[in-house]
C-alpha positions as YAML, in Angstrom:
chain: A
units: angstrom
residues:
- id: 1
  name: UNK
  ca: [-11.79, 57.41, 1.48]
- id: 2
  name: UNK
  ca: [-13.56, 54.12, 0.76]
- id: 3
  name: UNK
  ca: [-16.71, 53.89, 2.46]
- id: 4
  name: UNK
  ca: [-18.01, 50.22, 2.53]
- id: 5
  name: UNK
  ca: [-21.57, 51.34, 3.64]
- id: 6
  name: UNK
  ca: [-22.19, 52.94, 0.26]
- id: 7
  name: UNK
  ca: [-22.07, 51.62, -2.91]
- id: 8
  name: UNK
  ca: [-19.32, 51.24, -5.52]
- id: 9
  name: UNK
  ca: [-17.72, 49.83, -8.57]
- id: 10
  name: UNK
  ca: [-14.26, 48.62, -9.41]
- id: 11
  name: UNK
  ca: [-12.38, 49.40, -13.00]
- id: 12
  name: UNK
  ca: [-9.31, 47.80, -14.29]
- id: 13
  name: UNK
  ca: [-7.04, 49.42, -16.73]
- id: 14
  name: UNK
  ca: [-5.79, 47.63, -19.75]
- id: 15
  name: UNK
  ca: [-2.03, 46.23, -19.34]
- id: 16
  name: UNK
  ca: [-1.36, 43.61, -21.50]
- id: 17
  name: UNK
  ca: [1.35, 41.09, -19.50]
- id: 18
  name: UNK
  ca: [1.46, 43.40, -16.52]
- id: 19
  name: UNK
  ca: [-1.98, 41.42, -15.59]
- id: 20
  name: UNK
  ca: [0.49, 39.55, -13.26]
- id: 21
  name: UNK
  ca: [-0.07, 42.77, -10.93]
- id: 22
  name: UNK
  ca: [-3.73, 42.13, -10.94]
- id: 23
  name: UNK
  ca: [-3.11, 38.58, -9.88]
- id: 24
  name: UNK
  ca: [-1.27, 39.89, -6.72]
- id: 25
  name: UNK
  ca: [-4.06, 42.50, -5.93]
- id: 26
  name: UNK
  ca: [-6.85, 40.61, -6.08]
- id: 27
  name: UNK
  ca: [-4.98, 37.57, -4.15]
- id: 28
  name: UNK
  ca: [-4.62, 40.31, -1.25]
- id: 29
  name: UNK
  ca: [-8.19, 41.43, -1.46]
- id: 30
  name: UNK
  ca: [-9.54, 38.19, -1.61]
- id: 31
  name: UNK
  ca: [-7.50, 37.11, 1.84]
- id: 32
  name: UNK
  ca: [-8.07, 40.46, 3.54]
- id: 33
  name: UNK
  ca: [-11.19, 41.92, 2.42]
- id: 34
  name: UNK
  ca: [-13.25, 39.63, -0.04]
- id: 35
  name: UNK
  ca: [-16.56, 41.98, 0.33]
- id: 36
  name: UNK
  ca: [-14.58, 44.39, -1.77]
- id: 37
  name: UNK
  ca: [-15.29, 42.44, -4.90]
- id: 38
  name: UNK
  ca: [-18.34, 40.56, -3.57]
- id: 39
  name: UNK
  ca: [-20.64, 43.39, -2.97]
- id: 40
  name: UNK
  ca: [-19.19, 45.69, -5.90]
- id: 41
  name: UNK
  ca: [-22.47, 46.75, -8.15]
- id: 42
  name: UNK
  ca: [-20.16, 46.95, -11.29]
- id: 43
  name: UNK
  ca: [-16.77, 45.72, -12.25]
- id: 44
  name: UNK
  ca: [-15.40, 47.59, -15.33]
- id: 45
  name: UNK
  ca: [-12.54, 46.40, -17.21]
- id: 46
  name: UNK
  ca: [-10.23, 47.21, -20.64]
- id: 47
  name: UNK
  ca: [-8.01, 44.50, -22.27]
- id: 48
  name: UNK
  ca: [-6.19, 42.80, -19.86]
- id: 49
  name: UNK
  ca: [-8.16, 44.45, -17.07]
- id: 50
  name: UNK
  ca: [-11.33, 43.12, -19.04]
- id: 51
  name: UNK
  ca: [-9.69, 39.57, -18.38]
- id: 52
  name: UNK
  ca: [-9.07, 39.88, -14.96]
- id: 53
  name: UNK
  ca: [-12.62, 41.54, -14.49]
- id: 54
  name: UNK
  ca: [-14.35, 38.62, -15.81]
- id: 55
  name: UNK
  ca: [-12.18, 36.28, -13.73]
- id: 56
  name: UNK
  ca: [-12.96, 37.91, -10.16]
- id: 57
  name: UNK
  ca: [-16.66, 38.02, -11.29]
- id: 58
  name: UNK
  ca: [-16.76, 34.43, -11.71]
- id: 59
  name: UNK
  ca: [-14.70, 33.41, -8.68]
- id: 60
  name: UNK
  ca: [-12.12, 31.19, -10.77]
- id: 61
  name: UNK
  ca: [-9.14, 30.38, -9.03]
- id: 62
  name: UNK
  ca: [-6.37, 32.83, -9.37]
- id: 63
  name: UNK
  ca: [-3.49, 29.99, -9.50]
- id: 64
  name: UNK
  ca: [-5.15, 28.77, -12.46]
- id: 65
  name: UNK
  ca: [-5.12, 32.13, -14.19]
- id: 66
  name: UNK
  ca: [-1.42, 32.87, -13.02]
- id: 67
  name: UNK
  ca: [-0.30, 29.61, -14.62]
- id: 68
  name: UNK
  ca: [-2.18, 30.54, -18.03]
- id: 69
  name: UNK
  ca: [-0.69, 34.27, -17.95]
- id: 70
  name: UNK
  ca: [2.91, 32.89, -16.99]
- id: 71
  name: UNK
  ca: [2.57, 30.26, -19.92]
- id: 72
  name: UNK
  ca: [1.75, 32.67, -22.35]
- id: 73
  name: UNK
  ca: [4.53, 34.77, -21.24]
- id: 74
  name: UNK
  ca: [7.19, 31.90, -21.31]
- id: 75
  name: UNK
  ca: [5.85, 31.29, -25.03]
- id: 76
  name: UNK
  ca: [6.20, 34.80, -26.17]
- id: 77
  name: UNK
  ca: [10.14, 34.82, -24.78]
- id: 78
  name: UNK
  ca: [10.91, 31.87, -26.82]
- id: 79
  name: UNK
  ca: [11.00, 34.10, -30.07]
- id: 80
  name: UNK
  ca: [13.48, 36.81, -30.84]
- id: 81
  name: UNK
  ca: [10.62, 39.15, -31.70]
- id: 82
  name: UNK
  ca: [8.67, 38.28, -28.70]
- id: 83
  name: UNK
  ca: [4.68, 38.57, -29.05]
- id: 84
  name: UNK
  ca: [5.28, 40.04, -32.74]
- id: 85
  name: UNK
  ca: [6.80, 36.79, -34.06]
- id: 86
  name: UNK
  ca: [4.62, 35.09, -36.50]
- id: 87
  name: UNK
  ca: [4.76, 31.89, -34.78]
- id: 88
  name: UNK
  ca: [3.12, 33.47, -31.71]
- id: 89
  name: UNK
  ca: [-0.62, 34.13, -31.64]
- id: 90
  name: UNK
  ca: [-1.50, 35.69, -27.98]
- id: 91
  name: UNK
  ca: [-5.30, 35.92, -28.92]
- id: 92
  name: UNK
  ca: [-5.52, 32.02, -29.71]
- id: 93
  name: UNK
  ca: [-4.12, 31.48, -26.41]
- id: 94
  name: UNK
  ca: [-6.18, 33.81, -24.49]
- id: 95
  name: UNK
  ca: [-9.22, 32.09, -25.84]
- id: 96
  name: UNK
  ca: [-7.74, 28.54, -25.44]
- id: 97
  name: UNK
  ca: [-7.52, 29.60, -21.69]
- id: 98
  name: UNK
  ca: [-11.31, 31.17, -21.70]
- id: 99
  name: UNK
  ca: [-12.63, 28.10, -23.33]
- id: 100
  name: UNK
  ca: [-10.90, 25.89, -20.92]
- id: 101
  name: UNK
  ca: [-11.79, 28.16, -17.48]
- id: 102
  name: UNK
  ca: [-15.45, 29.93, -18.28]
- id: 103
  name: UNK
  ca: [-18.17, 27.60, -17.18]
- id: 104
  name: UNK
  ca: [-20.95, 26.84, -19.59]
- id: 105
  name: UNK
  ca: [-23.18, 29.63, -17.47]
- id: 106
  name: UNK
  ca: [-20.66, 31.95, -17.55]
- id: 107
  name: UNK
  ca: [-22.85, 34.60, -19.63]
- id: 108
  name: UNK
  ca: [-25.65, 34.49, -16.64]
- id: 109
  name: UNK
  ca: [-23.32, 34.73, -13.80]
- id: 110
  name: UNK
  ca: [-21.69, 37.92, -15.10]
- id: 111
  name: UNK
  ca: [-24.33, 39.96, -17.14]
- id: 112
  name: UNK
  ca: [-25.18, 42.83, -15.34]
- id: 113
  name: UNK
  ca: [-22.29, 42.89, -13.20]
- id: 114
  name: UNK
  ca: [-19.47, 42.71, -15.46]
- id: 115
  name: UNK
  ca: [-19.01, 45.63, -18.18]
- id: 116
  name: UNK
  ca: [-16.23, 45.56, -20.63]
- id: 117
  name: UNK
  ca: [-14.72, 48.09, -22.83]
- id: 118
  name: UNK
  ca: [-14.97, 47.63, -26.62]
- id: 119
  name: UNK
  ca: [-13.64, 50.18, -29.30]
- id: 120
  name: UNK
  ca: [-15.68, 49.96, -32.55]
- id: 121
  name: UNK
  ca: [-13.73, 49.97, -35.64]
- id: 122
  name: UNK
  ca: [-16.50, 52.07, -37.78]
- id: 123
  name: UNK
  ca: [-16.50, 55.26, -35.69]
- id: 124
  name: UNK
  ca: [-13.75, 54.73, -33.21]
- id: 125
  name: UNK
  ca: [-16.43, 54.95, -30.38]
- id: 126
  name: UNK
  ca: [-16.43, 53.30, -27.05]
- id: 127
  name: UNK
  ca: [-18.91, 50.72, -25.94]
- id: 128
  name: UNK
  ca: [-19.59, 49.27, -22.43]
- id: 129
  name: UNK
  ca: [-21.36, 45.94, -22.80]
- id: 130
  name: UNK
  ca: [-22.71, 44.07, -19.80]
- id: 131
  name: UNK
  ca: [-25.55, 41.99, -21.66]
- id: 132
  name: UNK
  ca: [-24.39, 38.46, -22.78]
- id: 133
  name: UNK
  ca: [-26.84, 36.14, -24.47]
- id: 134
  name: UNK
  ca: [-24.32, 33.22, -24.47]
- id: 135
  name: UNK
  ca: [-20.89, 31.93, -23.31]
- id: 136
  name: UNK
  ca: [-19.54, 32.38, -26.77]
- id: 137
  name: UNK
  ca: [-21.03, 35.68, -27.22]
- id: 138
  name: UNK
  ca: [-18.90, 36.65, -23.78]
- id: 139
  name: UNK
  ca: [-15.64, 35.15, -24.93]
- id: 140
  name: UNK
  ca: [-16.23, 37.19, -28.36]
- id: 141
  name: UNK
  ca: [-16.22, 40.26, -26.22]
- id: 142
  name: UNK
  ca: [-13.52, 39.37, -24.10]
- id: 143
  name: UNK
  ca: [-11.41, 38.58, -27.46]
- id: 144
  name: UNK
  ca: [-12.42, 42.24, -28.95]
- id: 145
  name: UNK
  ca: [-11.50, 44.12, -25.78]
- id: 146
  name: UNK
  ca: [-7.99, 42.51, -25.78]
- id: 147
  name: UNK
  ca: [-7.25, 42.95, -29.50]
- id: 148
  name: UNK
  ca: [-4.62, 45.37, -30.04]
- id: 149
  name: UNK
  ca: [-4.13, 46.52, -33.82]
- id: 150
  name: UNK
  ca: [-1.59, 45.46, -35.47]
- id: 151
  name: UNK
  ca: [0.04, 44.13, -32.38]
- id: 152
  name: UNK
  ca: [-2.35, 41.06, -32.41]
- id: 153
  name: UNK
  ca: [-3.11, 41.05, -36.16]
- id: 154
  name: UNK
  ca: [-4.77, 43.18, -39.09]
- id: 155
  name: UNK
  ca: [-8.26, 41.88, -38.93]
- id: 156
  name: UNK
  ca: [-10.18, 42.67, -35.76]
- id: 157
  name: UNK
  ca: [-12.77, 40.31, -34.21]
- id: 158
  name: UNK
  ca: [-16.23, 40.47, -34.05]
- id: 159
  name: UNK
  ca: [-19.10, 41.03, -31.10]
- id: 160
  name: UNK
  ca: [-22.76, 40.61, -32.49]
- id: 161
  name: UNK
  ca: [-21.38, 40.80, -36.00]
- id: 162
  name: UNK
  ca: [-19.81, 43.81, -35.45]
- id: 163
  name: UNK
  ca: [-15.86, 44.84, -35.79]
- id: 164
  name: UNK
  ca: [-14.03, 45.87, -32.47]
- id: 165
  name: UNK
  ca: [-10.84, 46.16, -31.31]
- id: 166
  name: UNK
  ca: [-9.15, 47.04, -27.90]
- id: 167
  name: UNK
  ca: [-11.27, 49.00, -25.25]
- id: 168
  name: UNK
  ca: [-8.23, 50.80, -24.48]
- id: 169
  name: UNK
  ca: [-7.98, 52.53, -27.75]
- id: 170
  name: UNK
  ca: [-11.19, 54.67, -26.66]
- id: 171
  name: UNK
  ca: [-11.51, 53.98, -22.87]
- id: 172
  name: UNK
  ca: [-8.90, 52.58, -20.84]
- id: 173
  name: UNK
  ca: [-10.11, 52.91, -17.43]
- id: 174
  name: UNK
  ca: [-14.07, 52.55, -17.55]
- id: 175
  name: UNK
  ca: [-16.15, 54.97, -15.65]
- id: 176
  name: UNK
  ca: [-13.13, 56.22, -13.64]
- id: 177
  name: UNK
  ca: [-14.59, 59.64, -13.48]
- id: 178
  name: UNK
  ca: [-17.63, 58.33, -11.30]
- id: 179
  name: UNK
  ca: [-17.11, 59.07, -7.71]
- id: 180
  name: UNK
  ca: [-17.82, 55.77, -6.61]
- id: 181
  name: UNK
  ca: [-15.53, 53.78, -8.90]
- id: 182
  name: UNK
  ca: [-12.20, 52.49, -7.31]
- id: 183
  name: UNK
  ca: [-9.81, 52.50, -10.13]
- id: 184
  name: UNK
  ca: [-6.72, 49.79, -10.21]
- id: 185
  name: UNK
  ca: [-3.74, 50.17, -12.39]
- id: 186
  name: UNK
  ca: [-0.27, 48.88, -12.64]
- id: 187
  name: UNK
  ca: [1.26, 52.26, -13.65]
- id: 188
  name: UNK
  ca: [2.31, 54.69, -11.06]
- id: 189
  name: UNK
  ca: [-0.34, 57.44, -11.32]
- id: 190
  name: UNK
  ca: [-3.62, 58.94, -9.81]
- id: 191
  name: UNK
  ca: [-5.34, 55.71, -9.83]
- id: 192
  name: UNK
  ca: [-6.91, 54.63, -6.21]
- id: 193
  name: UNK
  ca: [-4.98, 51.48, -6.40]
- id: 194
  name: UNK
  ca: [-1.65, 51.51, -8.26]
- id: 195
  name: UNK
  ca: [2.28, 51.39, -7.46]
- id: 196
  name: UNK
  ca: [3.56, 54.48, -5.92]
- id: 197
  name: UNK
  ca: [6.63, 56.18, -7.74]
- id: 198
  name: UNK
  ca: [10.28, 55.73, -6.34]
- id: 199
  name: UNK
  ca: [11.94, 57.73, -8.80]
- id: 200
  name: UNK
  ca: [11.87, 61.10, -9.96]
- id: 201
  name: UNK
  ca: [8.86, 62.01, -11.94]
- id: 202
  name: UNK
  ca: [9.08, 64.60, -14.99]
- id: 203
  name: UNK
  ca: [5.34, 64.65, -15.90]
- id: 204
  name: UNK
  ca: [2.16, 62.95, -15.56]
- id: 205
  name: UNK
  ca: [0.15, 62.11, -18.89]
- id: 206
  name: UNK
  ca: [-3.13, 60.27, -19.34]
- id: 207
  name: UNK
  ca: [-3.73, 57.41, -22.09]
- id: 208
  name: UNK
  ca: [-7.41, 57.23, -22.63]
- id: 209
  name: UNK
  ca: [-8.32, 58.22, -18.80]
- id: 210
  name: UNK
  ca: [-5.25, 56.00, -17.11]
- id: 211
  name: UNK
  ca: [-2.99, 58.38, -15.18]
- id: 212
  name: UNK
  ca: [0.45, 57.28, -15.93]
- id: 213
  name: UNK
  ca: [3.57, 59.28, -14.28]
- id: 214
  name: UNK
  ca: [6.71, 59.74, -16.93]
- id: 215
  name: UNK
  ca: [9.50, 58.04, -15.23]
- id: 216
  name: UNK
  ca: [12.08, 55.08, -15.50]
- id: 217
  name: UNK
  ca: [9.86, 52.80, -13.64]
- id: 218
  name: UNK
  ca: [6.79, 53.23, -15.49]
- id: 219
  name: UNK
  ca: [8.70, 53.10, -18.80]
- id: 220
  name: UNK
  ca: [9.90, 49.60, -17.69]
- id: 221
  name: UNK
  ca: [6.00, 48.96, -16.91]
- id: 222
  name: UNK
  ca: [4.61, 49.96, -20.22]
- id: 223
  name: UNK
  ca: [7.59, 48.06, -22.11]
- id: 224
  name: UNK
  ca: [6.70, 44.79, -19.88]
- id: 225
  name: UNK
  ca: [2.90, 45.56, -20.70]
- id: 226
  name: UNK
  ca: [3.92, 44.50, -24.67]
- id: 227
  name: UNK
  ca: [7.15, 42.53, -24.29]
- id: 228
  name: UNK
  ca: [7.03, 40.26, -20.93]
- id: 229
  name: UNK
  ca: [10.15, 40.46, -18.85]
- id: 230
  name: UNK
  ca: [11.66, 37.22, -17.34]
- id: 231
  name: UNK
  ca: [9.90, 34.86, -15.19]
- id: 232
  name: UNK
  ca: [11.29, 36.07, -11.76]
- id: 233
  name: UNK
  ca: [10.55, 39.66, -12.64]
- id: 234
  name: UNK
  ca: [7.03, 39.10, -13.18]
- id: 235
  name: UNK
  ca: [6.92, 36.93, -9.80]
- id: 236
  name: UNK
  ca: [8.18, 40.16, -7.97]
- id: 237
  name: UNK
  ca: [5.50, 42.18, -10.12]
- id: 238
  name: UNK
  ca: [2.96, 39.94, -8.49]
- id: 239
  name: UNK
  ca: [4.28, 40.33, -4.99]
- id: 240
  name: UNK
  ca: [4.32, 44.39, -5.58]
- id: 241
  name: UNK
  ca: [0.84, 43.99, -6.39]
- id: 242
  name: UNK
  ca: [-0.12, 42.35, -3.28]
- id: 243
  name: UNK
  ca: [1.72, 44.67, -1.10]
- id: 244
  name: UNK
  ca: [0.06, 47.82, -2.75]
- id: 245
  name: UNK
  ca: [-3.35, 46.44, -2.29]
- id: 246
  name: UNK
  ca: [-2.19, 45.65, 1.41]
- id: 247
  name: UNK
  ca: [-1.23, 49.46, 1.74]
- id: 248
  name: UNK
  ca: [-4.89, 50.51, 0.13]
- id: 249
  name: UNK
  ca: [-6.74, 48.48, 2.33]
- id: 250
  name: UNK
  ca: [-4.83, 49.82, 5.37]
- id: 251
  name: UNK
  ca: [-4.81, 53.42, 4.10]
- id: 252
  name: UNK
  ca: [-8.81, 52.81, 3.95]
- id: 253
  name: UNK
  ca: [-9.24, 51.10, 7.20]
- id: 254
  name: UNK
  ca: [-10.51, 48.12, 5.36]
- id: 255
  name: UNK
  ca: [-8.59, 45.57, 7.52]
- id: 256
  name: UNK
  ca: [-8.89, 45.24, 11.09]
- id: 257
  name: UNK
  ca: [-5.44, 44.19, 12.77]
- id: 258
  name: UNK
  ca: [-3.40, 46.08, 14.86]
- id: 259
  name: UNK
  ca: [-0.19, 45.28, 12.97]
- id: 260
  name: UNK
  ca: [-0.88, 43.95, 9.71]
- id: 261
  name: UNK
  ca: [2.35, 43.98, 8.06]
- id: 262
  name: UNK
  ca: [3.96, 42.21, 11.34]
- id: 263
  name: UNK
  ca: [0.95, 39.65, 10.54]
- id: 264
  name: UNK
  ca: [1.71, 39.49, 6.76]
- id: 265
  name: UNK
  ca: [5.45, 38.70, 7.79]
- id: 266
  name: UNK
  ca: [4.84, 36.07, 10.36]
- id: 267
  name: UNK
  ca: [2.30, 34.17, 7.48]
- id: 268
  name: UNK
  ca: [5.17, 34.52, 4.74]
- id: 269
  name: UNK
  ca: [7.40, 32.56, 7.03]
- id: 270
  name: UNK
  ca: [5.47, 29.59, 6.81]
- id: 271
  name: UNK
  ca: [5.05, 29.66, 3.47]
- id: 272
  name: UNK
  ca: [7.50, 27.88, 0.95]
- id: 273
  name: UNK
  ca: [7.17, 27.96, -2.80]
- id: 274
  name: UNK
  ca: [8.57, 24.21, -3.21]
- id: 275
  name: UNK
  ca: [10.41, 21.52, -1.02]
- id: 276
  name: UNK
  ca: [13.77, 23.00, -2.10]
- id: 277
  name: UNK
  ca: [13.53, 26.18, -0.82]
- id: 278
  name: UNK
  ca: [11.89, 24.43, 2.26]
- id: 279
  name: UNK
  ca: [14.80, 22.09, 2.72]
- id: 280
  name: UNK
  ca: [17.53, 24.49, 2.24]
- id: 281
  name: UNK
  ca: [19.88, 24.53, 5.21]
- id: 282
  name: UNK
  ca: [21.23, 27.81, 6.48]
- id: 283
  name: UNK
  ca: [19.98, 31.26, 5.82]
- id: 284
  name: UNK
  ca: [19.00, 33.15, 2.78]
- id: 285
  name: UNK
  ca: [22.24, 33.04, 0.76]
- id: 286
  name: UNK
  ca: [21.91, 29.26, 1.09]
- id: 287
  name: UNK
  ca: [18.21, 29.46, -0.33]
- id: 288
  name: UNK
  ca: [19.66, 31.45, -3.29]
- id: 289
  name: UNK
  ca: [22.20, 28.93, -3.98]
- id: 290
  name: UNK
  ca: [20.07, 26.09, -4.07]
- id: 291
  name: UNK
  ca: [17.02, 27.76, -5.43]
- id: 292
  name: UNK
  ca: [18.87, 29.69, -8.25]
- id: 293
  name: UNK
  ca: [15.88, 30.23, -10.37]
- id: 294
  name: UNK
  ca: [13.94, 32.42, -8.01]
- id: 295
  name: UNK
  ca: [15.01, 34.40, -4.93]
- id: 296
  name: UNK
  ca: [11.76, 33.30, -2.34]
- id: 297
  name: UNK
  ca: [11.84, 36.70, -0.70]
- id: 298
  name: UNK
  ca: [10.38, 38.06, -4.05]
- id: 299
  name: UNK
  ca: [6.90, 36.01, -3.67]
- id: 300
  name: UNK
  ca: [7.09, 35.48, 0.18]
- id: 301
  name: UNK
  ca: [3.94, 37.51, 1.03]
- id: 302
  name: UNK
  ca: [1.68, 36.20, -1.61]
- id: 303
  name: UNK
  ca: [-0.54, 33.11, -0.94]
- id: 304
  name: UNK
  ca: [1.25, 29.27, -1.09]
- id: 305
  name: UNK
  ca: [-0.81, 28.63, -4.02]
- id: 306
  name: UNK
  ca: [0.57, 31.23, -6.07]
- id: 307
  name: UNK
  ca: [3.98, 31.20, -4.67]
- id: 308
  name: UNK
  ca: [4.16, 27.60, -5.99]
- id: 309
  name: UNK
  ca: [2.85, 28.66, -9.69]
- id: 310
  name: UNK
  ca: [5.33, 31.09, -10.05]
- id: 311
  name: UNK
  ca: [8.29, 29.27, -8.38]
- id: 312
  name: UNK
  ca: [7.41, 26.48, -11.26]
- id: 313
  name: UNK
  ca: [7.36, 29.03, -13.93]
- id: 314
  name: UNK
  ca: [10.85, 30.23, -13.08]
- id: 315
  name: UNK
  ca: [12.33, 26.93, -12.82]
- id: 316
  name: UNK
  ca: [10.86, 25.77, -16.21]
- id: 317
  name: UNK
  ca: [12.39, 29.04, -17.48]
- id: 318
  name: UNK
  ca: [15.49, 28.58, -15.91]
- id: 319
  name: UNK
  ca: [15.83, 25.08, -16.97]
- id: 320
  name: UNK
  ca: [15.23, 25.74, -20.56]
- id: 321
  name: UNK
  ca: [17.84, 28.71, -20.50]
- id: 322
  name: UNK
  ca: [20.60, 26.91, -18.73]
- id: 323
  name: UNK
  ca: [24.25, 26.45, -19.84]
- id: 324
  name: UNK
  ca: [23.49, 24.06, -22.53]
- id: 325
  name: UNK
  ca: [21.14, 26.02, -23.97]
- id: 326
  name: UNK
  ca: [23.54, 28.92, -24.21]
- id: 327
  name: UNK
  ca: [26.41, 26.75, -25.16]
- id: 328
  name: UNK
  ca: [24.36, 25.56, -28.25]
- id: 329
  name: UNK
  ca: [22.69, 28.93, -29.15]
- id: 330
  name: UNK
  ca: [24.44, 29.63, -32.07]
- id: 331
  name: UNK
  ca: [24.99, 26.02, -33.37]
- id: 332
  name: UNK
  ca: [23.70, 25.19, -36.91]
- id: 333
  name: UNK
  ca: [20.37, 23.62, -35.55]
- id: 334
  name: UNK
  ca: [19.69, 27.03, -33.81]
- id: 335
  name: UNK
  ca: [20.34, 28.84, -37.07]
- id: 336
  name: UNK
  ca: [16.98, 27.74, -38.61]
- id: 337
  name: UNK
  ca: [14.91, 29.94, -36.08]
- id: 338
  name: UNK
  ca: [16.61, 32.98, -38.10]
- id: 339
  name: UNK
  ca: [15.68, 31.63, -41.88]
- id: 340
  name: UNK
  ca: [12.91, 32.73, -43.81]
- id: 341
  name: UNK
  ca: [11.41, 28.99, -43.55]
- id: 342
  name: UNK
  ca: [10.75, 29.35, -40.13]
- id: 343
  name: UNK
  ca: [8.67, 32.63, -40.57]
- id: 344
  name: UNK
  ca: [6.93, 31.15, -43.71]
- id: 345
  name: UNK
  ca: [5.78, 28.11, -42.04]
- id: 346
  name: UNK
  ca: [4.41, 30.17, -38.79]
- id: 347
  name: UNK
  ca: [2.57, 32.45, -41.28]
- id: 348
  name: UNK
  ca: [1.26, 29.44, -43.06]
- id: 349
  name: UNK
  ca: [-0.57, 27.97, -40.08]
- id: 350
  name: UNK
  ca: [-2.15, 31.41, -38.96]
- id: 351
  name: UNK
  ca: [-3.50, 31.71, -42.69]
- id: 352
  name: UNK
  ca: [-4.75, 28.06, -42.41]
- id: 353
  name: UNK
  ca: [-6.88, 29.04, -39.44]
- id: 354
  name: UNK
  ca: [-8.05, 32.34, -41.03]
- id: 355
  name: UNK
  ca: [-9.14, 30.71, -44.45]
- id: 356
  name: UNK
  ca: [-12.82, 30.10, -42.91]
- id: 357
  name: UNK
  ca: [-13.04, 33.58, -42.35]
- id: 358
  name: UNK
  ca: [-11.56, 34.95, -45.69]
- id: 359
  name: UNK
  ca: [-15.02, 36.11, -47.32]
- id: 360
  name: UNK
  ca: [-15.98, 38.02, -44.42]
- id: 361
  name: UNK
  ca: [-12.42, 39.47, -43.56]
- id: 362
  name: UNK
  ca: [-11.91, 40.77, -47.18]
- id: 363
  name: UNK
  ca: [-15.42, 42.38, -47.28]
- id: 364
  name: UNK
  ca: [-13.95, 44.72, -44.22]
- id: 365
  name: UNK
  ca: [-10.79, 45.00, -45.62]
- id: 366
  name: UNK
  ca: [-12.14, 46.59, -49.03]
- id: 367
  name: UNK
  ca: [-14.58, 48.72, -46.92]
- id: 368
  name: UNK
  ca: [-17.63, 46.71, -48.03]
- id: 369
  name: UNK
  ca: [-18.62, 45.89, -44.13]
- id: 370
  name: UNK
  ca: [-21.83, 47.61, -43.42]
- id: 371
  name: UNK
  ca: [-22.98, 46.22, -40.68]
- id: 372
  name: UNK
  ca: [-24.21, 48.51, -37.57]
- id: 373
  name: UNK
  ca: [-24.11, 48.27, -34.19]
...
């Protein structure tokens, strides 16, 4: 049982595009028990969990982060190979988002409270970093913590001149063994705050400290970690995070209300994701007909600003993938996306961006890097 009168920390597991689950979790906590984040002595994170840890430590608005995440997922789904397509550069999108969102004094505001999990390439050992000398150094550490080998590229990024990769490779749930660390994961398992399994569980495995039950639901979640599902499915995952957080707060007596769920439902009836859903006459079936890109029930418990972001993302995806797109999918102009020319052009763009770092990276590729942490 969580005791708010004693010191505690929070740890977020790495989870790729399933990070949309954390958006729902944190939105619920900020609404109903913000002290859980504000008074935490340490906030740990690996990979996508590191990004969420930085976001909440800095107090960056969740709707802006949700917008960026939905955009990254939409861009990935544009390609047949998803995030593996040469034209898609996930870390570049993450870096652009960080450069835009992080304030100039971000490193001062997070130092000693934020702790990021990195994996050192030279020996595979885990490193937790919590002291940052500049905003650029903080961004470097976040990029290193998110770099999945091969999935994100071949040559890893550096932090203080040393090569690191995804913290999930060595420790995907930092300090989870400490009794006062509240663990959060989007996979059903033994974490303090996580989904509950609704299907038969055959076994439980641990991936670098993260408990993951072996069942069909978690198989879907693991797949969605690397290959983002459709926008409507991501919206539902976000609301699931909200409801799981609400259950956690209830079970630990952290919200004072006679009937939190009834209160939640009452609030939800006043929230609408867009004017079209609000103006739809009749019951739920009418809303579905006039609002085909997203069933409002899937996001009805989320804060209004998140509802609007998710509704807009789903509408854009629905419009882009409408009837005309399906009718013209196999026309000659579409065929170019399957030709070597498209991949060659995309690869050339990546190579052009890599050229300034060629000397350093060639030394690493041939084993000549001798820097030590």
